[in-house]
Tab-separated table of N, CA and C in Angstrom:
chain	number	residue	atom	x	y	z
A	183	MET	N	-63.335	2.043	41.930
A	183	MET	CA	-62.834	2.013	40.534
A	183	MET	C	-64.114	2.203	39.612
A	184	THR	N	-64.170	3.231	38.804
A	184	THR	CA	-65.294	3.600	38.033
A	184	THR	C	-65.089	2.635	36.527
A	185	PRO	N	-66.209	2.174	36.142
A	185	PRO	CA	-66.032	1.473	34.779
A	185	PRO	C	-65.632	2.326	33.782
A	186	THR	N	-64.924	1.882	32.787
A	186	THR	CA	-64.619	2.322	31.667
A	186	THR	C	-65.226	2.026	30.400
A	187	VAL	N	-65.439	2.573	29.456
A	187	VAL	CA	-65.904	2.093	28.102
A	187	VAL	C	-64.909	1.802	26.922
A	188	VAL	N	-63.361	2.013	27.393
A	188	VAL	CA	-62.478	1.571	26.560
A	188	VAL	C	-62.331	0.119	26.025
A	189	LEU	N	-62.612	-0.673	27.281
A	189	LEU	CA	-62.563	-2.012	26.975
A	189	LEU	C	-63.434	-2.661	26.030
A	190	PRO	N	-64.891	-2.401	26.325
A	190	PRO	CA	-65.939	-2.631	25.532
A	190	PRO	C	-65.550	-2.518	24.163
A	191	VAL	N	-65.364	-1.089	23.855
A	191	VAL	CA	-64.977	-0.504	22.494
A	191	VAL	C	-63.795	-1.544	21.735
A	192	ILE	N	-62.792	-1.730	22.827
A	192	ILE	CA	-61.881	-2.552	22.117
A	192	ILE	C	-62.405	-4.049	21.468
A	193	ILE	N	-63.028	-4.595	22.524
A	193	ILE	CA	-63.780	-5.783	22.181
A	193	ILE	C	-64.492	-5.747	21.047
A	194	GLY	N	-65.442	-4.753	20.861
A	194	GLY	CA	-66.550	-4.564	19.720
A	194	GLY	C	-65.461	-4.756	18.440
A	195	VAL	N	-64.500	-3.764	18.583
A	195	VAL	CA	-63.950	-3.465	17.178
A	195	VAL	C	-63.065	-4.742	16.968
A	196	LEU	N	-62.473	-5.450	17.710
A	196	LEU	CA	-61.788	-6.753	17.542
A	196	LEU	C	-62.977	-7.865	16.850
A	197	TYR	N	-64.251	-7.773	17.348
A	197	TYR	CA	-64.841	-8.739	16.894
A	197	TYR	C	-65.242	-8.286	15.389
A	198	ALA	N	-65.744	-7.018	15.400
A	198	ALA	CA	-66.244	-6.703	14.075
A	198	ALA	C	-64.842	-6.850	13.109
A	199	ALA	N	-63.702	-6.560	13.210
A	199	ALA	CA	-62.529	-6.793	12.472
A	199	ALA	C	-62.437	-8.348	12.093
A	200	GLY	N	-62.709	-8.949	13.147
A	200	GLY	CA	-62.432	-10.323	13.112
A	200	GLY	C	-63.353	-11.049	12.024
A	201	VAL	N	-64.632	-10.779	12.434
A	201	VAL	CA	-65.629	-11.266	11.374
A	201	VAL	C	-65.713	-10.638	9.953
A	202	TYR	N	-65.242	-9.661	9.938
A	202	TYR	CA	-65.069	-9.036	8.582
A	202	TYR	C	-64.045	-9.696	7.926
A	203	LEU	N	-62.823	-10.118	8.515
A	203	LEU	CA	-61.653	-10.993	7.831
A	203	LEU	C	-62.108	-12.375	7.497
A	204	LEU	N	-63.183	-12.772	8.387
A	204	LEU	CA	-63.670	-14.286	8.051
A	204	LEU	C	-64.458	-14.245	6.958
A	205	LEU	N	-65.071	-13.431	6.631
A	205	LEU	CA	-65.798	-13.589	5.311
A	205	LEU	C	-65.222	-13.208	3.959
A	206	ASP	N	-63.825	-13.002	4.005
A	206	ASP	CA	-63.086	-12.849	2.683
A	206	ASP	C	-62.718	-14.357	2.442
A	207	ARG	N	-62.187	-14.436	1.050
A	207	ARG	CA	-61.890	-15.710	0.479
A	207	ARG	C	-60.466	-16.040	0.561
A	208	SER	N	-59.687	-15.098	0.810
A	208	SER	CA	-58.090	-15.150	1.286
A	208	SER	C	-58.166	-16.217	2.605
A	209	LEU	N	-57.372	-17.222	2.607
A	209	LEU	CA	-57.395	-17.904	3.662
A	209	LEU	C	-56.361	-17.352	4.716
A	210	THR	N	-55.262	-16.486	4.174
A	210	THR	CA	-54.640	-16.007	5.322
A	210	THR	C	-55.430	-14.878	5.924
A	211	ARG	N	-56.487	-14.204	5.429
A	211	ARG	CA	-57.182	-13.201	5.957
A	211	ARG	C	-58.137	-13.897	7.060
A	212	VAL	N	-58.700	-15.261	6.513
A	212	VAL	CA	-59.608	-15.876	7.439
A	212	VAL	C	-59.067	-16.124	8.779
A	213	LEU	N	-57.482	-16.720	8.431
A	213	LEU	CA	-56.667	-16.791	9.855
A	213	LEU	C	-56.674	-15.843	10.700
A	214	LEU	N	-56.016	-14.522	9.825
A	214	LEU	CA	-56.202	-13.389	10.951
A	214	LEU	C	-57.478	-12.852	11.664
A	215	GLY	N	-58.402	-13.209	10.806
A	215	GLY	CA	-59.995	-13.136	11.296
A	215	GLY	C	-60.011	-13.834	12.387
A	216	PHE	N	-59.633	-15.088	12.332
A	216	PHE	CA	-60.067	-16.065	13.592
A	216	PHE	C	-59.050	-15.801	14.879
A	217	LEU	N	-57.908	-15.329	14.728
A	217	LEU	CA	-57.042	-14.963	15.734
A	217	LEU	C	-57.449	-13.781	16.341
A	218	LEU	N	-58.140	-12.819	15.758
A	218	LEU	CA	-58.998	-11.408	16.385
A	218	LEU	C	-60.053	-11.775	17.179
A	219	LEU	N	-60.731	-12.955	16.607
A	219	LEU	CA	-62.001	-13.258	17.408
A	219	LEU	C	-61.395	-13.997	18.535
A	220	GLY	N	-60.540	-14.631	18.670
A	220	GLY	CA	-59.764	-15.292	19.729
A	220	GLY	C	-59.370	-14.223	20.643
A	221	ASN	N	-58.738	-13.145	20.418
A	221	ASN	CA	-58.111	-12.228	21.163
A	221	ASN	C	-59.377	-11.471	21.991
A	222	ALA	N	-60.672	-11.092	20.886
A	222	ALA	CA	-61.673	-10.438	21.456
A	222	ALA	C	-62.356	-11.318	22.633
A	223	THR	N	-62.380	-12.662	22.510
A	223	THR	CA	-62.930	-13.375	23.349
A	223	THR	C	-62.302	-13.309	24.623
A	224	ASN	N	-60.804	-13.642	24.406
A	224	ASN	CA	-60.057	-13.400	25.709
A	224	ASN	C	-60.130	-12.119	26.477
A	225	LEU	N	-60.138	-11.167	25.813
A	225	LEU	CA	-60.589	-9.898	26.359
A	225	LEU	C	-61.958	-9.675	26.942
A	226	LEU	N	-62.964	-10.288	26.286
A	226	LEU	CA	-64.343	-10.544	27.061
A	226	LEU	C	-64.546	-11.001	28.297
A	227	LEU	N	-63.618	-12.357	28.127
A	227	LEU	CA	-63.708	-13.134	29.424
A	227	LEU	C	-62.729	-12.737	30.790
A	228	LEU	N	-61.930	-11.954	30.149
A	228	LEU	CA	-60.928	-11.268	31.284
A	228	LEU	C	-61.986	-9.742	32.066
A	229	SER	N	-62.965	-9.354	31.047
A	229	SER	CA	-63.371	-8.242	31.603
A	229	SER	C	-64.598	-8.690	32.302
A	230	ALA	N	-65.076	-10.086	31.850
A	230	ALA	CA	-66.434	-10.468	32.826
A	230	ALA	C	-65.786	-10.866	34.243
A	231	GLY	N	-64.286	-11.023	34.316
A	231	GLY	CA	-63.893	-11.729	35.650
A	231	GLY	C	-63.998	-10.647	36.744
A	232	GLY	N	-64.395	-9.400	36.529
A	232	GLY	CA	-64.303	-8.559	37.574
A	232	GLY	C	-63.302	-7.800	37.871
A	233	PRO	N	-63.339	-7.103	39.005
A	233	PRO	CA	-61.956	-6.375	39.451
A	233	PRO	C	-61.117	-7.428	39.787
A	234	ALA	N	-59.734	-6.723	39.750
A	234	ALA	CA	-58.131	-7.815	40.014
A	234	ALA	C	-58.348	-7.680	41.643
A	235	GLY	N	-57.779	-8.927	41.965
A	235	GLY	CA	-57.754	-9.260	43.640
A	235	GLY	C	-56.553	-10.037	43.684
A	236	LEU	N	-56.715	-10.573	45.030
A	236	LEU	CA	-55.142	-11.318	45.472
A	236	LEU	C	-55.576	-12.911	44.890
A	237	ALA	N	-54.494	-13.304	44.960
A	237	ALA	CA	-54.399	-14.905	44.535
A	237	ALA	C	-55.344	-15.677	45.292
A	238	PRO	N	-56.055	-16.548	44.291
A	238	PRO	CA	-57.109	-17.446	44.925
A	238	PRO	C	-56.668	-18.757	45.868
A	239	ILE	N	-56.107	-18.547	46.753
A	239	ILE	CA	-55.287	-19.665	47.694
A	239	ILE	C	-55.908	-19.309	48.965
A	240	LEU	N	-56.538	-20.346	49.490
A	240	LEU	CA	-56.853	-20.352	50.860
A	240	LEU	C	-56.034	-20.323	51.723
A	241	GLY	N	-56.418	-19.197	52.834
A	241	GLY	CA	-55.304	-18.882	53.994
A	241	GLY	C	-54.240	-17.579	53.470
A	242	TYR	N	-54.364	-17.259	52.310
A	242	TYR	CA	-53.546	-16.064	52.005
A	242	TYR	C	-54.321	-15.019	51.897
A	243	ALA	N	-55.463	-14.917	51.507
A	243	ALA	CA	-56.459	-14.015	51.742
A	243	ALA	C	-57.779	-14.225	51.977
A	244	GLU	N	-58.524	-13.163	52.368
A	244	GLU	CA	-60.238	-13.465	52.639
A	244	GLU	C	-60.671	-13.671	51.444
A	245	ALA	N	-61.923	-14.331	51.328
A	245	ALA	CA	-62.792	-14.676	50.189
A	245	ALA	C	-62.964	-13.349	49.293
A	246	GLU	N	-63.540	-12.546	49.935
A	246	GLU	CA	-64.039	-11.381	49.421
A	246	GLU	C	-62.794	-10.536	48.447
A	247	GLU	N	-61.733	-10.923	48.923
A	247	GLU	CA	-60.522	-10.155	48.422
A	247	GLU	C	-59.848	-11.057	47.130
A	248	MET	N	-60.260	-12.123	47.056
A	248	MET	CA	-59.809	-12.928	46.012
A	248	MET	C	-60.202	-12.850	44.760
A	249	SER	N	-59.385	-12.819	43.644
A	249	SER	CA	-59.665	-12.653	42.145
A	249	SER	C	-60.644	-14.153	41.954
A	250	ASP	N	-61.603	-14.110	40.938
A	250	ASP	CA	-62.314	-15.359	40.558
A	250	ASP	C	-61.410	-16.194	39.455
A	251	PRO	N	-60.958	-17.314	39.797
A	251	PRO	CA	-60.118	-18.078	38.846
A	251	PRO	C	-60.695	-18.656	37.658
A	252	LEU	N	-62.073	-18.690	37.676
A	252	LEU	CA	-62.640	-19.140	36.544
A	252	LEU	C	-62.468	-18.754	35.299
A	253	PRO	N	-62.762	-17.334	35.146
A	253	PRO	CA	-62.180	-16.480	33.906
A	253	PRO	C	-60.915	-16.859	33.551
A	254	GLN	N	-59.902	-16.944	34.458
A	254	GLN	CA	-58.622	-17.091	33.958
A	254	GLN	C	-58.634	-18.751	33.241
A	255	ALA	N	-59.086	-19.506	33.806
A	255	ALA	CA	-59.073	-20.951	33.357
A	255	ALA	C	-59.834	-21.031	31.823
A	256	LEU	N	-60.908	-20.027	31.861
A	256	LEU	CA	-61.587	-19.867	30.613
A	256	LEU	C	-60.657	-19.388	29.528
A	257	ILE	N	-59.822	-18.503	29.852
A	257	ILE	CA	-59.077	-17.646	29.104
A	257	ILE	C	-57.849	-18.680	28.394
A	258	LEU	N	-57.249	-19.354	29.481
A	258	LEU	CA	-56.264	-20.386	29.037
A	258	LEU	C	-56.668	-21.470	28.030
A	259	THR	N	-58.267	-21.811	28.501
A	259	THR	CA	-58.781	-22.831	27.339
A	259	THR	C	-59.097	-22.392	26.027
A	260	ALA	N	-59.382	-21.146	26.064
A	260	ALA	CA	-59.658	-20.618	24.804
A	260	ALA	C	-58.218	-20.175	23.936
A	261	ILE	N	-57.096	-19.728	24.629
A	261	ILE	CA	-55.974	-19.540	24.028
A	261	ILE	C	-55.526	-21.015	23.376
A	262	VAL	N	-55.600	-22.242	23.919
A	262	VAL	CA	-55.365	-23.271	23.460
A	262	VAL	C	-56.286	-23.915	22.350
A	263	ILE	N	-57.436	-23.527	22.335
A	263	ILE	CA	-58.399	-23.726	21.401
A	263	ILE	C	-57.958	-22.908	19.951
A	264	THR	N	-57.724	-21.792	20.258
A	264	THR	CA	-57.497	-20.735	19.377
A	264	THR	C	-55.808	-21.339	18.523
A	265	PHE	N	-55.185	-21.665	19.335
A	265	PHE	CA	-53.816	-22.074	18.931
A	265	PHE	C	-54.101	-23.071	18.022
A	266	GLY	N	-54.706	-24.533	18.373
A	266	GLY	CA	-54.971	-25.580	17.823
A	266	GLY	C	-55.739	-25.159	16.451
A	267	ILE	N	-56.919	-24.474	16.329
A	267	ILE	CA	-57.521	-24.088	14.976
A	267	ILE	C	-56.714	-23.286	14.206
A	268	ALA	N	-55.961	-22.539	14.895
A	268	ALA	CA	-54.858	-21.492	13.885
A	268	ALA	C	-53.825	-22.596	13.238
A	269	ALA	N	-53.408	-23.442	14.127
A	269	ALA	CA	-52.380	-24.577	13.408
A	269	ALA	C	-52.975	-25.113	12.168
A	270	PHE	N	-54.378	-25.525	12.338
A	270	PHE	CA	-55.245	-26.329	11.575
A	270	PHE	C	-55.366	-25.520	10.183
A	271	VAL	N	-55.721	-24.267	10.327
A	271	VAL	CA	-55.661	-23.190	9.367
A	271	VAL	C	-54.495	-23.140	8.690
A	272	LEU	N	-53.423	-23.220	9.446
A	272	LEU	CA	-52.199	-22.896	8.589
A	272	LEU	C	-51.881	-24.122	7.617
A	273	ALA	N	-52.331	-25.276	8.072
A	273	ALA	CA	-51.726	-26.551	7.542
A	273	ALA	C	-52.696	-26.327	6.248
A	274	ILE	N	-53.940	-25.958	6.195
A	274	ILE	CA	-54.920	-25.889	5.033
A	274	ILE	C	-54.189	-24.950	4.334
A	275	ILE	N	-53.827	-23.751	4.533
A	275	ILE	CA	-53.258	-22.720	3.609
A	275	ILE	C	-51.817	-23.474	3.043
A	276	TYR	N	-51.026	-23.922	3.848
A	276	TYR	CA	-49.665	-24.774	3.229
A	276	TYR	C	-50.273	-25.763	2.049
A	277	ARG	N	-51.069	-26.448	2.483
A	277	ARG	CA	-51.712	-27.589	1.583
A	277	ARG	C	-52.053	-26.847	0.320
A	278	SER	N	-52.768	-25.683	0.419
A	278	SER	CA	-53.586	-25.215	-0.709
A	278	SER	C	-52.461	-24.441	-1.556
A	279	TRP	N	-51.425	-23.987	-0.905
A	279	TRP	CA	-50.423	-23.331	-1.672
A	279	TRP	C	-49.718	-24.423	-2.433
A	280	ARG	N	-49.355	-25.333	-1.824
A	280	ARG	CA	-48.361	-26.487	-2.420
A	280	ARG	C	-49.315	-27.261	-3.678
A	281	LEU	N	-50.692	-27.201	-3.675
A	281	LEU	CA	-51.431	-27.847	-4.276
A	281	LEU	C	-51.889	-26.907	-5.700
A	282	VAL	N	-51.965	-25.664	-5.518
A	282	VAL	CA	-52.280	-24.939	-6.718
A	282	VAL	C	-51.374	-23.569	-6.648
A	283	ARG	N	-50.703	-23.246	-5.761
A	283	ARG	CA	-49.970	-22.198	-5.642
A	283	ARG	C	-50.801	-21.100	-5.742
A	284	GLN	N	-51.900	-21.256	-5.073
A	284	GLN	CA	-52.681	-20.063	-4.603
A	284	GLN	C	-53.336	-20.074	-3.345
A	285	GLU	N	-53.682	-19.315	-2.652
A	285	GLU	CA	-54.557	-19.670	-1.130
A	285	GLU	C	-55.619	-18.897	-1.255
A	286	VAL	N	-56.279	-18.223	-2.300
A	286	VAL	CA	-57.609	-17.715	-2.440
A	286	VAL	C	-58.246	-18.589	-2.959
A	287	ILE	N	-59.559	-18.827	-2.471
A	287	ILE	CA	-60.501	-19.863	-3.034
A	287	ILE	C	-61.309	-19.229	-3.919
A	288	GLU	N	-61.364	-20.079	-5.166
A	288	GLU	CA	-62.128	-19.198	-6.103
A	288	GLU	C	-63.963	-19.833	-6.240
A	289	VAL	N	-64.371	-19.609	-7.057
A	289	VAL	CA	-65.904	-19.609	-7.126
A	289	VAL	C	-65.729	-21.185	-7.963
A	290	ASP	N	-66.588	-21.962	-7.657
A	290	ASP	CA	-66.272	-23.462	-8.150
A	290	ASP	C	-68.023	-23.228	-9.070
A	291	GLU	N	-67.507	-23.865	-10.269
A	291	GLU	CA	-68.885	-24.079	-11.084
A	291	GLU	C	-69.813	-24.902	-10.568
A	292	GLU	N	-69.232	-25.879	-9.774
A	292	GLU	CA	-70.105	-27.104	-9.217
A	292	GLU	C	-71.057	-26.292	-8.167
A	293	ASP	N	-70.236	-25.613	-7.453
A	293	ASP	CA	-71.336	-24.756	-6.256
A	293	ASP	C	-72.118	-23.777	-6.818
A	294	ARG	N	-71.869	-23.066	-8.199
A	294	ARG	CA	-72.964	-22.430	-8.648
A	294	ARG	C	-74.103	-23.168	-9.307
A	295	ARG	N	-73.722	-24.516	-9.873
A	295	ARG	CA	-74.810	-25.419	-10.273
A	295	ARG	C	-75.666	-25.984	-9.432
A	296	VAL	N	-75.221	-26.481	-8.089
A	296	VAL	CA	-76.010	-26.665	-7.087
A	296	VAL	C	-76.836	-25.630	-6.351
A	297	ALA	N	-76.252	-24.265	-6.407
A	297	ALA	CA	-76.784	-23.433	-5.965
A	297	ALA	C	-78.117	-22.911	-6.735
A	298	SER	N	-78.146	-23.104	-8.066
A	298	SER	CA	-79.363	-22.500	-9.097
A	298	SER	C	-80.312	-23.795	-9.235
A	299	ARG	N	-80.066	-24.787	-8.218
A	299	ARG	CA	-81.204	-25.848	-8.301
A	299	ARG	C	-82.547	-25.089	-7.604
A	300	SER	N	-83.687	-25.967	-7.940
A	300	SER	CA	-84.814	-25.352	-7.158
A	300	SER	C	-85.048	-25.714	-5.823
A	301	ASP	N	-85.872	-25.230	-4.969
A	301	ASP	CA	-85.776	-25.609	-3.773
A	301	ASP	C	-86.794	-26.688	-3.465
A	302	THR	N	-86.482	-27.784	-4.151
A	302	THR	CA	-87.326	-29.103	-3.883
A	302	THR	C	-86.692	-29.867	-2.742
A	303	ASP	N	-87.754	-30.632	-2.065
A	303	ASP	CA	-87.345	-31.256	-0.896
A	303	ASP	C	-86.754	-32.734	-1.794
A	304	ALA	N	-85.638	-33.253	-0.939
A	304	ALA	CA	-84.961	-34.363	-1.609
A	304	ALA	C	-86.109	-35.821	-1.878
A	305	ASP	N	-86.615	-35.793	-0.675
A	305	ASP	CA	-87.865	-36.907	-0.640
A	305	ASP	C	-88.640	-36.797	-1.713
A	306	ASP	N	-89.091	-35.526	-2.336
A	306	ASP	CA	-89.722	-35.589	-3.159
A	306	ASP	C	-89.474	-35.783	-4.701
A	307	ILE	N	-87.936	-35.984	-4.908
A	307	ILE	CA	-87.508	-36.114	-6.049
A	307	ILE	C	-87.401	-37.514	-6.376
A	308	ASP	N	-87.749	-37.822	-7.739
A	308	ASP	CA	-87.533	-39.117	-8.337
A	308	ASP	C	-86.165	-39.372	-8.997
A	309	PRO	N	-85.498	-39.965	-8.681
A	309	PRO	CA	-83.895	-40.331	-8.964
A	309	PRO	C	-83.959	-40.332	-10.799
A	310	ASP	N	-85.415	-41.113	-11.251
A	310	ASP	CA	-85.042	-41.100	-12.785
A	310	ASP	C	-85.455	-39.917	-13.502
A	311	ASP	N	-85.840	-38.756	-12.561
A	311	ASP	CA	-85.961	-37.519	-13.261
A	311	ASP	C	-84.709	-36.625	-13.237
A	312	LEU	N	-83.835	-37.107	-12.449
A	312	LEU	CA	-82.390	-36.352	-12.573
A	312	LEU	C	-81.623	-36.298	-13.568
A	313	ALA	N	-80.871	-35.248	-13.719
A	313	ALA	CA	-79.754	-35.659	-14.613
A	313	ALA	C	-78.766	-36.331	-14.107
A	314	PRO	N	-78.056	-37.440	-15.084
A	314	PRO	CA	-77.151	-38.406	-14.910
A	314	PRO	C	-76.075	-37.899	-13.846
A	315	GLU	N	-75.506	-36.789	-13.773
A	315	GLU	CA	-74.635	-36.592	-12.847
A	315	GLU	C	-74.868	-36.162	-11.520
A	316	ASP	N	-76.381	-36.037	-11.480
A	316	ASP	CA	-77.067	-35.802	-10.122
A	316	ASP	C	-77.611	-36.906	-9.295
A	317	ARG	N	-77.767	-38.072	-10.246
A	317	ARG	CA	-78.290	-39.235	-9.526
A	317	ARG	C	-77.245	-39.859	-8.380
A	318	PRO	N	-78.040	-40.544	-7.296
A	318	PRO	CA	-77.196	-41.166	-6.476
A	318	PRO	C	-76.423	-42.387	-6.853
A	319	ALA	N	-75.259	-42.672	-6.046
A	319	ALA	CA	-74.604	-44.021	-6.567
A	319	ALA	C	-75.547	-45.086	-6.630
A	320	MET	N	-74.994	-46.081	-7.144
A	320	MET	CA	-75.592	-47.584	-7.567
A	320	MET	C	-77.387	-47.363	-7.877
A	321	HIS	N	-77.506	-46.235	-8.808
A	321	HIS	CA	-78.670	-46.178	-9.162
A	321	HIS	C	-78.831	-47.266	-10.493
A	322	ALA	N	-79.947	-47.273	-10.930
A	322	ALA	CA	-80.394	-48.409	-12.009
A	322	ALA	C	-79.636	-48.281	-13.129
A	323	ASP	N	-79.238	-47.020	-13.726
A	323	ASP	CA	-78.243	-46.702	-14.677
A	323	ASP	C	-76.930	-46.687	-14.768
A	324	THR	N	-76.367	-46.992	-13.144
A	324	THR	CA	-74.872	-46.634	-13.095
A	324	THR	C	-73.798	-47.889	-13.962
A	325	PHE	N	-72.699	-47.629	-13.956
A	325	PHE	CA	-71.963	-48.190	-14.850
A	325	PHE	C	-71.767	-49.691	-14.342
A	326	ALA	N	-71.237	-50.518	-15.195
A	326	ALA	CA	-71.026	-51.880	-14.943
A	326	ALA	C	-69.982	-52.429	-13.698
A	327	ALA	N	-68.895	-51.374	-13.777
A	327	ALA	CA	-67.906	-51.426	-12.805
A	327	ALA	C	-68.271	-51.536	-11.579
A	328	ASP	N	-69.526	-50.349	-11.417
A	328	ASP	CA	-70.131	-50.306	-9.904
A	328	ASP	C	-70.861	-51.477	-9.567
A	329	ASN	N	-71.420	-52.253	-10.434
A	329	ASN	CA	-72.251	-53.451	-10.165
A	329	ASN	C	-71.302	-54.721	-9.809
A	330	ASP	N	-69.957	-54.691	-10.543
A	330	ASP	CA	-68.645	-55.475	-10.408
A	330	ASP	C	-68.538	-55.362	-8.843
A	331	ILE	N	-68.295	-53.989	-8.292
A	331	ILE	CA	-67.838	-53.927	-7.018
A	331	ILE	C	-68.884	-54.280	-6.108
A	332	GLU	N	-70.125	-54.172	-6.315
A	332	GLU	CA	-71.204	-54.542	-5.539
A	332	GLU	C	-71.021	-56.062	-5.423
A	333	ARG	N	-70.907	-56.817	-6.680
A	333	ARG	CA	-71.043	-58.423	-6.576
A	333	ARG	C	-69.615	-58.724	-5.587
A	334	GLY	N	-68.442	-58.038	-5.727
A	334	GLY	CA	-67.437	-58.469	-5.187
A	334	GLY	C	-67.571	-58.296	-3.542
A	335	LEU	N	-68.531	-57.181	-3.155
A	335	LEU	CA	-68.637	-57.094	-1.706
A	335	LEU	C	-69.587	-58.157	-1.430
A	336	ALA	N	-70.499	-58.688	-2.159
A	336	ALA	CA	-71.302	-59.673	-1.752
A	336	ALA	C	-70.611	-60.809	-1.563
A	337	ARG	N	-69.471	-61.343	-2.194
A	337	ARG	CA	-68.770	-62.349	-2.233
A	337	ARG	C	-68.136	-62.342	-0.896
A	338	HIS	N	-67.427	-61.051	-0.754
A	338	HIS	CA	-66.655	-60.871	0.661
A	338	HIS	C	-67.562	-61.112	1.846
A	339	TYR	N	-68.812	-60.621	2.161
A	339	TYR	CA	-69.519	-60.987	3.302
A	339	TYR	C	-70.339	-62.055	3.126
A	340	SER	N	-70.091	-63.211	2.272
A	340	SER	CA	-71.227	-64.160	2.156
A	340	SER	C	-71.129	-65.311	3.188
A	341	GLY	N	-70.197	-65.315	3.935
A	341	GLY	CA	-69.918	-66.293	4.777
A	341	GLY	C	-70.005	-65.784	6.400
A	342	ILE	N	-70.419	-64.376	6.429
A	342	ILE	CA	-70.244	-63.965	7.517
A	342	ILE	C	-72.048	-63.987	8.149
A	343	ALA	N	-72.103	-64.396	9.406
A	343	ALA	CA	-73.354	-64.649	10.093
A	343	ALA	C	-74.128	-63.010	9.873
A	344	SER	N	-75.469	-62.986	9.992
A	344	SER	CA	-75.982	-61.893	10.081
A	344	SER	C	-77.172	-62.052	11.214
A	345	ASP	N	-77.746	-60.771	11.808
A	345	ASP	CA	-78.596	-61.006	12.755
A	345	ASP	C	-79.994	-60.780	12.183
A	346	ASP	N	-80.055	-60.679	10.827
A	346	ASP	CA	-81.271	-60.784	10.418
A	346	ASP	C	-81.954	-62.170	10.261
A	347	VAL	N	-82.846	-62.382	10.673
A	347	VAL	CA	-83.331	-63.851	11.149
A	347	VAL	C	-84.265	-64.238	9.541
A	348	ASP	N	-84.556	-63.179	8.766
A	348	ASP	CA	-85.237	-63.541	7.834
A	348	ASP	C	-84.294	-64.062	6.452
A	349	LEU	N	-83.200	-63.772	6.357
A	349	LEU	CA	-82.181	-63.958	5.539
A	349	LEU	C	-81.714	-65.595	5.381
A	350	PRO	N	-81.687	-66.015	4.116
A	350	PRO	CA	-81.544	-67.441	4.237
A	350	PRO	C	-80.099	-67.685	4.216
A	351	PRO	N	-79.615	-68.844	4.817
A	351	PRO	CA	-78.209	-69.094	5.145
A	351	PRO	C	-77.537	-68.870	3.668
A	352	THR	N	-76.104	-68.773	3.876
A	352	THR	CA	-75.496	-68.375	2.590
A	352	THR	C	-74.585	-69.584	2.456
A	353	ARG	N	-74.103	-69.839	1.218
A	353	ARG	CA	-73.067	-70.911	0.962
A	353	ARG	C	-73.235	-72.261	1.812
A	354	GLY	N	-74.462	-72.791	1.995
A	354	GLY	CA	-74.524	-73.826	2.520
A	354	GLY	C	-74.700	-74.146	3.824
A	355	ARG	N	-74.538	-73.003	4.614
A	355	ARG	CA	-74.566	-73.000	5.883
A	355	ARG	C	-75.687	-73.010	6.579
A	356	LYS	N	-75.802	-74.093	7.631
A	356	LYS	CA	-77.084	-74.165	8.259
A	356	LYS	C	-77.124	-73.395	9.498
A	357	ARG	N	-78.280	-72.714	9.757
A	357	ARG	CA	-78.630	-71.931	10.813
A	357	ARG	C	-79.138	-72.866	12.009
């Protein structure tokens, strides 16, 4: 049997179309792109399996006449994974439609603000130099309600033994 160029071209076109659709903001097109990528992967695995042969059952055919069962098992696995992720993306599309009656993801102003930040390492930043909305939670100037939550958690965990040996006993318990 002579090799043909049709199958690799079809696989390449499916991969290219799938990646192109994945880069769109419409969730429906993202789903279609993912399905195309799944089908391209299935064809790639099928073509990697080699020529067709007899059923891989011992005693039914000689070893050199049998087809390799591994690509078939990988294709079945890829079909299940593609189906699961497609169902998940469909659920996201449905939820997005129910919430905002739109399934196209818009540009968020918060994303633009984060993208416009300088390329400073987080370890080099002093929290006091940050804008109030960028400061981490429980910073020195957080709201009083946050401190009340922290006190409530301290009260909740006060009677629980700790593995830290340097802590003093809590609520009159002796160690």
